[in-house]
Coordinates of C-alpha atoms and ligand atoms in Angstrom, one line a residue:
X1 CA 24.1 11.2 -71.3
X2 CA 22.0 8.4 -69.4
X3 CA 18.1 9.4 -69.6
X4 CA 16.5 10.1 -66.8
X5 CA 12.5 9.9 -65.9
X6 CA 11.2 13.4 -66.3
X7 CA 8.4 14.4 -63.7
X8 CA 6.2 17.4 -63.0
X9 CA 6.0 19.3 -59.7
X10 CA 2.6 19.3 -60.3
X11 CA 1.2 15.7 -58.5
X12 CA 3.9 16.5 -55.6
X13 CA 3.2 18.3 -52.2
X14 CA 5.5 20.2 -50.0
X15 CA 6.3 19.2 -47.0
X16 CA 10.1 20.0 -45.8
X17 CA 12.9 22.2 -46.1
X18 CA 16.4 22.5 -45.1
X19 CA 18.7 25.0 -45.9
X20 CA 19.7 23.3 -49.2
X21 CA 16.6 22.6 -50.6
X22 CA 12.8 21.4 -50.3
X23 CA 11.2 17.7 -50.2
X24 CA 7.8 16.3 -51.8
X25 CA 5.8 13.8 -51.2
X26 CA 3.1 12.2 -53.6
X27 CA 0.3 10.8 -52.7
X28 CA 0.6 8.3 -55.4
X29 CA 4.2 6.9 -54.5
X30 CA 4.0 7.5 -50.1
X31 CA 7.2 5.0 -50.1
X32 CA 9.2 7.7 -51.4
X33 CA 10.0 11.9 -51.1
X34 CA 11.6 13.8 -54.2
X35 CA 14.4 16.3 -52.9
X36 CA 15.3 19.4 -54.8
X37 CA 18.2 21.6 -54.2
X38 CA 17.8 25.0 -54.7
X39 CA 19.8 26.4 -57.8
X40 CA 23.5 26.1 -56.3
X41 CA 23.5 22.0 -56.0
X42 CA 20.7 20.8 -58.5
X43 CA 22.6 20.2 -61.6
X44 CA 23.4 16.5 -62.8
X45 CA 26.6 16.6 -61.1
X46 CA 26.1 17.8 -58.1
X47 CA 22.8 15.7 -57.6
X48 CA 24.6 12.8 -58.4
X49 CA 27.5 13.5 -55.8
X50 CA 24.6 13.9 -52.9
X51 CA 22.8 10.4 -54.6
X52 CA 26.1 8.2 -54.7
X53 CA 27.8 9.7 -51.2
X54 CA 24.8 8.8 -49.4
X55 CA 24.1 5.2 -51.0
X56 CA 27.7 4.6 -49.9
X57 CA 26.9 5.6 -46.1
X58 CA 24.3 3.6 -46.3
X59 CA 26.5 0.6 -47.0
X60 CA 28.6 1.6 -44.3
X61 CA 25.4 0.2 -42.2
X62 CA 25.0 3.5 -40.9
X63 CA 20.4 4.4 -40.7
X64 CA 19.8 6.3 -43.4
X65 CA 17.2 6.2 -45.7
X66 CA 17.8 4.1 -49.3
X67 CA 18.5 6.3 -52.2
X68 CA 16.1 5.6 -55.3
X69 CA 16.4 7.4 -58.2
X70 CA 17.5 10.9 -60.1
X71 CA 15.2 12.3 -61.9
X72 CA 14.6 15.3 -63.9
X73 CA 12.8 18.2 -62.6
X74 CA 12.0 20.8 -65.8
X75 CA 15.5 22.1 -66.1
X76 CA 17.6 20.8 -63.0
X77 CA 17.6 17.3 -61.3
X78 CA 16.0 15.4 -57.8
X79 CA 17.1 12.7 -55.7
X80 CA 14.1 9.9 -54.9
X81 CA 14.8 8.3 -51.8
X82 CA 13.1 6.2 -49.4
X83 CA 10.3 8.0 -47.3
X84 CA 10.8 7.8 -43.8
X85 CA 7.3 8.0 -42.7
X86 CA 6.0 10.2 -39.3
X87 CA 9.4 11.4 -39.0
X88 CA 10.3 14.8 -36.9
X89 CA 13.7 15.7 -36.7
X90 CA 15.2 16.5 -33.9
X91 CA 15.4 20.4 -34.3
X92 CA 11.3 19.9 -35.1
X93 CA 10.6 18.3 -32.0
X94 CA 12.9 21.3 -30.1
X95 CA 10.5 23.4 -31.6
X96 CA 7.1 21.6 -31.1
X97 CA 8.1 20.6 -27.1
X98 CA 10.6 23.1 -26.5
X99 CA 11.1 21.1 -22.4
X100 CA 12.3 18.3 -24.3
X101 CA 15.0 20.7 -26.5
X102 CA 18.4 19.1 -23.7
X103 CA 16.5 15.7 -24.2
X104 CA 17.8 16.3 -28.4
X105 CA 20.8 17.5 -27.6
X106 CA 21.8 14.8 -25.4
X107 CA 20.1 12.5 -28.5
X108 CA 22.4 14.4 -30.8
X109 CA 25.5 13.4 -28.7
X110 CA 24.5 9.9 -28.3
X111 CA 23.7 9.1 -31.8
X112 CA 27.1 11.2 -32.9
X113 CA 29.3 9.1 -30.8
X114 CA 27.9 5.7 -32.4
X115 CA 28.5 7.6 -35.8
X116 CA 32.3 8.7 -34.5
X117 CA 32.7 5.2 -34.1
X118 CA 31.9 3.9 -37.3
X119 CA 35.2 3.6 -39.1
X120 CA 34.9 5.1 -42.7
X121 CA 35.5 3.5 -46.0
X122 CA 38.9 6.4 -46.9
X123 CA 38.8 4.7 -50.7
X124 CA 35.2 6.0 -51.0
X125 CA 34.9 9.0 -48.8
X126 CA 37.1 12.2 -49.0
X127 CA 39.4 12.8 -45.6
X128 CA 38.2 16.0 -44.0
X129 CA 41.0 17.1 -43.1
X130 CA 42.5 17.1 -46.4
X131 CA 39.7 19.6 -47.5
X132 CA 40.5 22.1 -44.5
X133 CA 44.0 22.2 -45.6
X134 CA 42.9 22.8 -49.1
X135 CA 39.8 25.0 -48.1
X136 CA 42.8 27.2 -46.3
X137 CA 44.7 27.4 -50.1
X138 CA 41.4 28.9 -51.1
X139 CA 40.3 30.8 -48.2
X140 CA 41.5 34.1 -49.9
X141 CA 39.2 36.4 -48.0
X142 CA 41.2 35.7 -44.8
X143 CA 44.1 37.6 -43.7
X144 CA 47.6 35.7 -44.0
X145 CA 48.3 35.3 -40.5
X146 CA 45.3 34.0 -39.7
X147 CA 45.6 31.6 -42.5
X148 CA 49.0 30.6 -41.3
X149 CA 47.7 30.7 -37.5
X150 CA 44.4 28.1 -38.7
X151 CA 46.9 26.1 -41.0
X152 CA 49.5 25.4 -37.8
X153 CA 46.8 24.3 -35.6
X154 CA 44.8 21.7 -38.7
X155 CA 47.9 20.0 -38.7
X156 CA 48.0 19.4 -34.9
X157 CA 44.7 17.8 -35.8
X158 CA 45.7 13.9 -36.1
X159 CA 44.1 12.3 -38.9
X160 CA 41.1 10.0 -38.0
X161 CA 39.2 7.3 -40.0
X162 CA 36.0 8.1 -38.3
X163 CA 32.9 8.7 -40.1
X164 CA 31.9 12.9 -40.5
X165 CA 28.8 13.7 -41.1
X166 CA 29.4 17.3 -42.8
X167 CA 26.4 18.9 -42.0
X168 CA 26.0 17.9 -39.0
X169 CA 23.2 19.6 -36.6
X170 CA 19.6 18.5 -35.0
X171 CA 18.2 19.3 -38.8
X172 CA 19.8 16.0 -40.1
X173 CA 19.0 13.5 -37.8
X174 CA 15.0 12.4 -37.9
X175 CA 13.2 10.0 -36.3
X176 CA 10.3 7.9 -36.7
X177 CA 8.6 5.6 -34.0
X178 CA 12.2 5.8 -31.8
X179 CA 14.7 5.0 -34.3
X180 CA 16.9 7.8 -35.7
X181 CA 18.1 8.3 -39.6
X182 CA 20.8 10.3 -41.0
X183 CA 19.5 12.4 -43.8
X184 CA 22.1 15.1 -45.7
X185 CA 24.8 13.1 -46.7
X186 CA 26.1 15.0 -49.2
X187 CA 29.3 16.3 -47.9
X188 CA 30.0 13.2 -46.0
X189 CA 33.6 12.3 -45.1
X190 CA 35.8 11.0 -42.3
X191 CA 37.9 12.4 -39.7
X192 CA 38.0 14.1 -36.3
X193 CA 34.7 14.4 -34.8
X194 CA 35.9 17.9 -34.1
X195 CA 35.3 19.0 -37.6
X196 CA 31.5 18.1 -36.9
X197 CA 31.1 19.4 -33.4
X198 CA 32.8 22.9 -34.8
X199 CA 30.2 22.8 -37.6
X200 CA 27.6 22.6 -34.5
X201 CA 29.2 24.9 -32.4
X202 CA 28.7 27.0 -35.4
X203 CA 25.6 26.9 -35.6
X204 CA 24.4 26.8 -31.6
X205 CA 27.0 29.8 -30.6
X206 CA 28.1 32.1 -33.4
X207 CA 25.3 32.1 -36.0
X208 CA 22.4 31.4 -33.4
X209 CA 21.0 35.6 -33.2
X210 CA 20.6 35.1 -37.1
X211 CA 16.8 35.4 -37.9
X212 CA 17.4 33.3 -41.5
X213 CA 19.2 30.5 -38.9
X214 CA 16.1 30.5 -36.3
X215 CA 13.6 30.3 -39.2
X216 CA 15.8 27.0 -40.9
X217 CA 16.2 25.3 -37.6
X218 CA 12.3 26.1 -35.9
X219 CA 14.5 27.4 -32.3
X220 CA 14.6 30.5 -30.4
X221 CA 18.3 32.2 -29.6
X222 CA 17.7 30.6 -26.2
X223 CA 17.4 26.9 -27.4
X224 CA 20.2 27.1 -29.6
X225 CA 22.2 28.1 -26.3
X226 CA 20.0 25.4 -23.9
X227 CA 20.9 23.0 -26.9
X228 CA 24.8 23.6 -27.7
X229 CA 25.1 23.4 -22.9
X230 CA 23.3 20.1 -22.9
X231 CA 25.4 18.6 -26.0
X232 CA 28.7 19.6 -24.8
X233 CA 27.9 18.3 -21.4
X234 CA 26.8 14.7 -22.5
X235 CA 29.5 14.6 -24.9
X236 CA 32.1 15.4 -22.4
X237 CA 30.7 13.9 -19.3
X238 CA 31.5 17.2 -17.7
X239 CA 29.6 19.9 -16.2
X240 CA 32.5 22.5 -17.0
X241 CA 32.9 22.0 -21.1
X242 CA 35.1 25.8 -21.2
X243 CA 37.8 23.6 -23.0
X244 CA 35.7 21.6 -25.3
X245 CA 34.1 24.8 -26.1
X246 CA 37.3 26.6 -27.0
X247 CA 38.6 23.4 -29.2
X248 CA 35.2 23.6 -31.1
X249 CA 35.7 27.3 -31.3
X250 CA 38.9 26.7 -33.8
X251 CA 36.8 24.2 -35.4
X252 CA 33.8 26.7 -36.6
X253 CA 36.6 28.7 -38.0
X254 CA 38.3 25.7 -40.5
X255 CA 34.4 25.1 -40.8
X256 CA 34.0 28.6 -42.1
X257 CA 37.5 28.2 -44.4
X258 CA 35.4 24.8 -45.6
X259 CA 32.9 26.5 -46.8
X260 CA 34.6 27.2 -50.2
X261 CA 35.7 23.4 -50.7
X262 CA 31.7 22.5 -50.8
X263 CA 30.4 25.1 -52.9
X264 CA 31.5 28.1 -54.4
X265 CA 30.8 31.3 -52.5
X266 CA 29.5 34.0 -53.8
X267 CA 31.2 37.4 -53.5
X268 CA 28.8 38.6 -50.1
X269 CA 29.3 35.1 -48.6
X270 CA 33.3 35.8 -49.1
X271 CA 32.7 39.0 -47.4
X272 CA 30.9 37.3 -44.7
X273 CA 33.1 34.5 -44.5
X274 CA 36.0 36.8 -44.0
X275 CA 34.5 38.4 -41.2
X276 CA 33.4 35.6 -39.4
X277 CA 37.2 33.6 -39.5
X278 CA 38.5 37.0 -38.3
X279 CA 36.3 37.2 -35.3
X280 CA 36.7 33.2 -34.8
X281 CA 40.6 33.6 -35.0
X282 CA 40.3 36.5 -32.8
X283 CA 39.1 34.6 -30.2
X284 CA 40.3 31.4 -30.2
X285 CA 43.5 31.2 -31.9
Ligands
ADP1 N1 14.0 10.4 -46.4 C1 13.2 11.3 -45.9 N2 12.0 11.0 -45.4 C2 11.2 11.9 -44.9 N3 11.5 13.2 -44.8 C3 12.7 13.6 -45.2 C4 13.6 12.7 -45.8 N4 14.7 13.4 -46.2 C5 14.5 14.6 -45.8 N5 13.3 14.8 -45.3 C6 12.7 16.1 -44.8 O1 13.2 17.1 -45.6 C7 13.9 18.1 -44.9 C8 15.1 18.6 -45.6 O2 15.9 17.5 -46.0 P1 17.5 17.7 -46.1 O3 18.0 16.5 -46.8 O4 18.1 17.9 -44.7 O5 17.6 19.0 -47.0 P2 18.6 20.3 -46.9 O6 19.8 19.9 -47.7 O7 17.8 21.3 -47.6 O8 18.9 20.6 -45.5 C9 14.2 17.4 -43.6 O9 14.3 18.2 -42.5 C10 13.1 16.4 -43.4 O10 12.0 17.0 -42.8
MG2 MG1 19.3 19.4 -43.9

């Protein structure tokens, strides 16, 4: 096994967390931040997905800040990467100027499109879709018909070479003296946009009234609402989204069944997971 640099916690500070994992800084190195996943994604292999994924967005000339190094952390593994310095990201700045939280989301929707339109390297990057039909093979804790109901409708879904973020949400995208970076790349991929706009819908509609959700993204129940009406609206174009909110309804369900392909649930989050695709499917399929 290739050797990598040990370092101790010990000369690094704190300074952000997402819901994956917290980032240092050192005042020693200020070019760079250490990133460590919390217990579920920090072994070698899984560091080393997140490191080589997001050194290969960054060649598809997408902003995004350069990946350094892996290192050992005691017992599990980092990822060194370039420091974006002054950054906020966009659900920070929701939260410190909440006026300016339709200003984001309209951010959010300009700076997906451009990433919609990036056509993905497909010999690199896994196809989205592929996952959702296999995360449906897997997706045990949901009722056969629904499975067969969620399985019909993916392959309606017409396969797309676009570039998907896989986490994608006003966490991900920071910015520094106006210019935006995508951070998170682990579970980068390409297809319909859809699959990313479901994940947000997710997040801004269905698990908004969460208290562990509100605490990861800094924004009331409120902004998460204010946020999802002013993204749907720019993305669209149009002042009644009902439609694009009932397409990106279907999607936070396949986003629920892809859970599973990422990371292997626990048995609670099946639980959980089961409930949520049946009260998704209930609604929108
Ligand atoms: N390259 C970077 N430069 C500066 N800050 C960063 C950088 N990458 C991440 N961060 C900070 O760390 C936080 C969590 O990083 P992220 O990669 O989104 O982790 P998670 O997987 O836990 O969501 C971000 O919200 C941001 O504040
Ligand atoms: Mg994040």
């Amino acid at each position: 096994m290739a050797d990598y640099l040990q370092i101790s916690l010990d000369s690094w500070v704190k300074v952000g967390e997402g819901g994956n994992g917290i980032t240092y800084e050192n005042p020693a190195t200020q070019d760079v931040i250490l990133k460590v996943n919390n217990d579920r994604s920090n072994g070698l292999e899984a560091v080393k997905k997140e490191f080589d994924t997001s050194a290969a967005v960054g060649r598809l000339g997408l902003p995004t800040p350069a990946m350094k190094e892996i290192v050992r952390v005691g017992d599990v593994f980092g990822l060194v990467m370039e420091r974006v310095k002054n950054k906020k990201s966009l659900s920070r700045i929701c939260h410190d100027e909440p006026d300016r939280t339709e200003e984001m989301a309209r951010l959010l929707a300009a700076k997906g499109k451009e990433l919609f339109a990036t056509p993905c390297d497909t010999s690199v990057f896994p196809s989205r879709k592929k996952q959702a039909l296999e995360g449906i093979d897997k997706a045990v804790f949901v009722s056969k018909a629904n499975r067969q109901k969620i399985r019909a409708y993916l392959e309606t879904v017409p396969e797309s070479t676009a570039c998907s973020h896989g986490d994608f949400q006003p966490g991900n995208l920071i910015m520094s003296e106006g210019k935006c970076y995508w951070i998170d790349l682990g579970r980068f991929g390409y297809g319909s946009p859809m699959f990313d706009i479901g994940h947000l819908y997710q997040i801004c509609c269905v698990y908004a009234p969460m208290k562990q959700v509100q605490d990861i993204f800094h924004m009331t129940l409120d902004q998460f609402h204010r946020f999802w009406d002013a993204f749907a609206k720019e993305y669209t174009g149009l002042e009644d989204h009902s439609e694009f909110d009932n397409l990106a309804g279907k999607h936070a369900a396949i986003d629920v069944i892809l859970r599973p392909v990422f990371a292997e649930p626990t048995f609670p989050e099946k639980l959980f997971f089961g409930l949520q695709v049946r009260k998704l499917a209930k609604r929108f399929f």
